PDB file of C-alpha atoms and ligand atoms in Angstrom:
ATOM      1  CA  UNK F 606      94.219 109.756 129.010  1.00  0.00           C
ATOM      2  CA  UNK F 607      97.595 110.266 129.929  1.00  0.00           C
ATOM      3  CA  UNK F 608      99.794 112.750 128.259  1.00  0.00           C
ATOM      4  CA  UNK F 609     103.881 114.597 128.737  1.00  0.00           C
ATOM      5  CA  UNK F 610     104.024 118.377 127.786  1.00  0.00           C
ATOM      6  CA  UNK F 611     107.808 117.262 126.901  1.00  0.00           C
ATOM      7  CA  UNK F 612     107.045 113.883 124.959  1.00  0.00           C
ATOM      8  CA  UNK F 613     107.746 114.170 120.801  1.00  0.00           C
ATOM      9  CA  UNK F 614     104.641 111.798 119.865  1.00  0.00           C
ATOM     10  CA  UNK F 615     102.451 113.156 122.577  1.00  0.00           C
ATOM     11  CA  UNK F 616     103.395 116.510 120.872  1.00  0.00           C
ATOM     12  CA  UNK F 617     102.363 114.333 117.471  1.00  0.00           C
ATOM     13  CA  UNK F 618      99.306 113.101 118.867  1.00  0.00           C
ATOM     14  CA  UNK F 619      98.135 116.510 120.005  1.00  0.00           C
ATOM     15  CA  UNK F 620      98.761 118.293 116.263  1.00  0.00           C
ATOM     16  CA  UNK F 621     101.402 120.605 117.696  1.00  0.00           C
ATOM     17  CA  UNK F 622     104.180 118.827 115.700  1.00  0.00           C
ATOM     18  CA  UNK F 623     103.451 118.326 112.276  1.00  0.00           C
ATOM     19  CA  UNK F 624     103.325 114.816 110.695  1.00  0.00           C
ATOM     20  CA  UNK F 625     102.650 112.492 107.931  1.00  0.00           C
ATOM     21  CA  UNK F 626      99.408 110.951 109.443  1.00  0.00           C
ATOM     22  CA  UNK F 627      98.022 108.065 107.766  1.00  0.00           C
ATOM     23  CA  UNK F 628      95.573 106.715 110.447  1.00  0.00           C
ATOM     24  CA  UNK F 629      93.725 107.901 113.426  1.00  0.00           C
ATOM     25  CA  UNK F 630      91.035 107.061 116.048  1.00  0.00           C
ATOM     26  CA  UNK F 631      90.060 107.918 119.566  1.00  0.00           C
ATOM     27  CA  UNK F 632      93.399 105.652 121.040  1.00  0.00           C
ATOM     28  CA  UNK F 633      95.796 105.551 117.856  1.00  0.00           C
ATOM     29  CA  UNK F 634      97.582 107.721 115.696  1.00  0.00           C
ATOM     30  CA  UNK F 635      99.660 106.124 113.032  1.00  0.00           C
ATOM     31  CA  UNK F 636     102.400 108.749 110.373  1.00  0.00           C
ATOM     32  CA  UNK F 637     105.197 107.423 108.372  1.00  0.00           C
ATOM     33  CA  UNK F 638     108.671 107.418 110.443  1.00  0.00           C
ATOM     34  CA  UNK F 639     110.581 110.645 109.620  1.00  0.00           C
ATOM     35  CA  UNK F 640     113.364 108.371 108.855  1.00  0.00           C
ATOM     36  CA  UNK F 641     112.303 105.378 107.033  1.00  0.00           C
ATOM     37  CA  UNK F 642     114.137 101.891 107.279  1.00  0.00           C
ATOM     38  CA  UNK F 643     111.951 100.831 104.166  1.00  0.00           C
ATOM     39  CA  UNK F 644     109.942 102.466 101.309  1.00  0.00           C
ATOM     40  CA  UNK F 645     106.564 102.396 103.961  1.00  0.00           C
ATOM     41  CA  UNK F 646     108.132 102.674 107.609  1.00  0.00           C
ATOM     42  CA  UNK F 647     104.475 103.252 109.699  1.00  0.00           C
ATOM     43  CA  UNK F 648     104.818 103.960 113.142  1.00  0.00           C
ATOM     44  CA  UNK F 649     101.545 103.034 115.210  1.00  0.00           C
ATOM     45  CA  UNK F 650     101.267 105.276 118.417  1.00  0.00           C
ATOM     46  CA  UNK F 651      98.943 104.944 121.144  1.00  0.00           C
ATOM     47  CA  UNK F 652      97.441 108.615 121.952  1.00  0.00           C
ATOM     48  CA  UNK F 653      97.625 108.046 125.369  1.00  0.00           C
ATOM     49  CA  UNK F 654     101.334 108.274 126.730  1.00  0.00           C
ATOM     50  CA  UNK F 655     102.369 104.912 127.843  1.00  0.00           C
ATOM     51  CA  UNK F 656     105.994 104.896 128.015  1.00  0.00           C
ATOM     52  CA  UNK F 657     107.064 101.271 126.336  1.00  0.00           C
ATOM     53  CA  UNK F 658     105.887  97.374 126.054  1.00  0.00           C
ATOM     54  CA  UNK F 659     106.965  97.359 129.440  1.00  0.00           C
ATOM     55  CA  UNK F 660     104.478  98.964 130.826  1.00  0.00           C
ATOM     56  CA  UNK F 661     101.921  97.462 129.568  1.00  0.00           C
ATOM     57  CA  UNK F 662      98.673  95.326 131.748  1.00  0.00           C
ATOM     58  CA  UNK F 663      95.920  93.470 131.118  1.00  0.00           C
ATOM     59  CA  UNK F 664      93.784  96.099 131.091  1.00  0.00           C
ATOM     60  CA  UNK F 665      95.864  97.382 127.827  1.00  0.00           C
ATOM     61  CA  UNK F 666      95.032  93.930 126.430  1.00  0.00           C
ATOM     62  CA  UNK F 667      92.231  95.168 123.673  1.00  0.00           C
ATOM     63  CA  UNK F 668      94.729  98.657 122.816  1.00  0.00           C
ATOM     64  CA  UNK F 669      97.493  95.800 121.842  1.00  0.00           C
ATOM     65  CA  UNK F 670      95.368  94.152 119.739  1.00  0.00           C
ATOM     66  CA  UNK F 671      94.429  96.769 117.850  1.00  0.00           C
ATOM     67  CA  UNK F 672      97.724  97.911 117.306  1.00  0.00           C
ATOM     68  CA  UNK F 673      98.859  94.425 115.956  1.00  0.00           C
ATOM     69  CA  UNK F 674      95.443  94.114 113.976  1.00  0.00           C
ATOM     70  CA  UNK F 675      95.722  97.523 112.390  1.00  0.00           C
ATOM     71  CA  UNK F 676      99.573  97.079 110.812  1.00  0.00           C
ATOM     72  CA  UNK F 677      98.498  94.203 108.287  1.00  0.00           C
ATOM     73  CA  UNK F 678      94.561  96.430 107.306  1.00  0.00           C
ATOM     74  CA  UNK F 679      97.752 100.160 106.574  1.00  0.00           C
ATOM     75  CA  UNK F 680      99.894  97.596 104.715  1.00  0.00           C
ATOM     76  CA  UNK F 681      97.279  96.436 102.156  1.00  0.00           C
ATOM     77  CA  UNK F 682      95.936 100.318 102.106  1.00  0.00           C
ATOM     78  CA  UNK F 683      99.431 101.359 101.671  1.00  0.00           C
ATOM     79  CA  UNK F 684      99.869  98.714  98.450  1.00  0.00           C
ATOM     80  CA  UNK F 685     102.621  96.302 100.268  1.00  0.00           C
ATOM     81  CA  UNK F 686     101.866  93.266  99.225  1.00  0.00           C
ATOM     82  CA  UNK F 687     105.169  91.163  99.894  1.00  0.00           C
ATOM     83  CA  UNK F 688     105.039  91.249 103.531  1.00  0.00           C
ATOM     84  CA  UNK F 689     106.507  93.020 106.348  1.00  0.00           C
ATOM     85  CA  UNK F 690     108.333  93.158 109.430  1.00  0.00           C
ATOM     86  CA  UNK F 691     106.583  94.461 112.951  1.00  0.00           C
ATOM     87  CA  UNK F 692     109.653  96.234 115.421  1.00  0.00           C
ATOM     88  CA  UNK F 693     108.411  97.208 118.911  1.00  0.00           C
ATOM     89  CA  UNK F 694     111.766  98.388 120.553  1.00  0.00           C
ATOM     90  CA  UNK F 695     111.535  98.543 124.122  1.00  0.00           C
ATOM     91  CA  UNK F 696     113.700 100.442 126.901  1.00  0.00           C
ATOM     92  CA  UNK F 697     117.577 101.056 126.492  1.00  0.00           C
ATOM     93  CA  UNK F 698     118.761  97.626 125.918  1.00  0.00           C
ATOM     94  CA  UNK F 699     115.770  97.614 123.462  1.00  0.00           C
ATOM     95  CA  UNK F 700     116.904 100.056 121.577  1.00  0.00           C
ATOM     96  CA  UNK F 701     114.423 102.888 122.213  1.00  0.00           C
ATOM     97  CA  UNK F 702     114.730 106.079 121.587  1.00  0.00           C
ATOM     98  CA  UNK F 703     111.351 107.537 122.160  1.00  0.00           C
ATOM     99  CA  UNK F 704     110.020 106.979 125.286  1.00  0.00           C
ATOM    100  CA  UNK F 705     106.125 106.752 124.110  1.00  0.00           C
ATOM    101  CA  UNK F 706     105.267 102.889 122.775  1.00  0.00           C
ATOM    102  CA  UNK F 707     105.188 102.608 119.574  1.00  0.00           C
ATOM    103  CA  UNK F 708     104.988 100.012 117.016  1.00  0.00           C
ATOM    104  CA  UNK F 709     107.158 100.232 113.659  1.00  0.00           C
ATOM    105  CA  UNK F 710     105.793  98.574 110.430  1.00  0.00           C
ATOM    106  CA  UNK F 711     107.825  98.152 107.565  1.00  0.00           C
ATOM    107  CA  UNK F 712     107.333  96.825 104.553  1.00  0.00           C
ATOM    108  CA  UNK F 713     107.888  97.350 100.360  1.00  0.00           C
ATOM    109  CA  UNK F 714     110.222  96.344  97.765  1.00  0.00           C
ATOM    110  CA  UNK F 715     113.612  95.349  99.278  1.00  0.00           C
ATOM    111  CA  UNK F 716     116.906  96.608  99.663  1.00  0.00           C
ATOM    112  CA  UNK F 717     115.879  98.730 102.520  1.00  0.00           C
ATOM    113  CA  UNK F 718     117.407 101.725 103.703  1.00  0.00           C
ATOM    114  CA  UNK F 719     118.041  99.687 106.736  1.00  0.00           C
ATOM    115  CA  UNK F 720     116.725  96.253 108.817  1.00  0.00           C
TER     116      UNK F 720
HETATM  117  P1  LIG N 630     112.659 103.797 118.521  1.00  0.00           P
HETATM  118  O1  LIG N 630     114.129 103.603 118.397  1.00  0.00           O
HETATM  119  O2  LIG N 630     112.277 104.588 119.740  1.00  0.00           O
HETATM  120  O3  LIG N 630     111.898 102.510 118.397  1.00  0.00           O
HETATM  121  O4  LIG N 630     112.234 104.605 117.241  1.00  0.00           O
HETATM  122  C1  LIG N 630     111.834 105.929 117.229  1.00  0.00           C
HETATM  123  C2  LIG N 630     111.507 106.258 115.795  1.00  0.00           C
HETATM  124  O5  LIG N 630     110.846 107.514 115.783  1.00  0.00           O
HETATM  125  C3  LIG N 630     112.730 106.386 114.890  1.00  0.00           C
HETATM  126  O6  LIG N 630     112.610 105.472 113.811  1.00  0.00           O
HETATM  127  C4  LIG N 630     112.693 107.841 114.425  1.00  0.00           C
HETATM  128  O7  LIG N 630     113.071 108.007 113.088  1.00  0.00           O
HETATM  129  C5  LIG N 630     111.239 108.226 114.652  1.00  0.00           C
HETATM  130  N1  LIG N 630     111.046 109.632 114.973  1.00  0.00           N
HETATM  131  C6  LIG N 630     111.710 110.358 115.918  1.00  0.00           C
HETATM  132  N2  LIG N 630     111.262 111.619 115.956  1.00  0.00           N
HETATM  133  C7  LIG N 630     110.279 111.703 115.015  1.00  0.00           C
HETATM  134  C8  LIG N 630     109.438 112.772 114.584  1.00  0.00           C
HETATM  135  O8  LIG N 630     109.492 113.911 115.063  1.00  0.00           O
HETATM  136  N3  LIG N 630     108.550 112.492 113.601  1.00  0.00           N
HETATM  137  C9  LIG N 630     108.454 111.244 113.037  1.00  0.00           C
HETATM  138  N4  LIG N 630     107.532 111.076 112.070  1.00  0.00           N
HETATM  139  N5  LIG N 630     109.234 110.216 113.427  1.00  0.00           N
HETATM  140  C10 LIG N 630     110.135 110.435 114.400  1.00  0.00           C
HETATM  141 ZN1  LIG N 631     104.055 110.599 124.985  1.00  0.00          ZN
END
């Protein structure tokens, strides 16, 4: 598995920066965003560093799925039950700020914060 010394969620991944973990297996480690959109803002994070959605192959098929199947199992652990909105932001005219892919998941009782 692929990792950067200098990468913030690799850093995550790894325990060496602190987070609010909520999840974690052998490929994913989900924590709440340190600057939530909504009142639950997940952020699902491969361990392995894989820069954006852009990157990914077919052989990262099965890693996407479980990504997209694991936001809807945290949302009804997490108590939101009015739905929620899945953000992957990808490269510079995507918006993206950290280079490591990452899926946001927000969700809970609107007005947001933001989105
Ligand atoms: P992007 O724009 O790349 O899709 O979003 C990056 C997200 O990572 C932002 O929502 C930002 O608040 C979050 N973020 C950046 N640094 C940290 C950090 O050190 N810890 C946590 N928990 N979230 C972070
Ligand atoms: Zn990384």
């Amino acid at each position: 598995m692929s990792h950067d010394p200098n990468c913030i969620f690799c850093k995550i991944a790894a325990g060496t920066i602190p987070s609010r973990k909520v999840y974690e297996d052998d490929e994913l480690i989900v924590f709440h965003d340190i600057a939530p959109w909504a009142p639950v803002h997940l952020l699902i994070v491969p361990k392995a560093h894989i820069v954006s959605h852009a990157e990914l192959t077919d052989e990262h098929a099965a890693l996407a799925g479980r990504m997209m199947v694991l936001a809807p199992k945290l949302m009804r652990e997490m108590g939101v039950t009015g739905g929620f909105r899945t953000v992957i932001n990808t490269g510079r005219d995507g918006g993206q700020e950290v280079m490591h892919l990452h899926m946001h998941v927000m969700g809970g009782p609107r007005p947001w914060a933001r989105g």
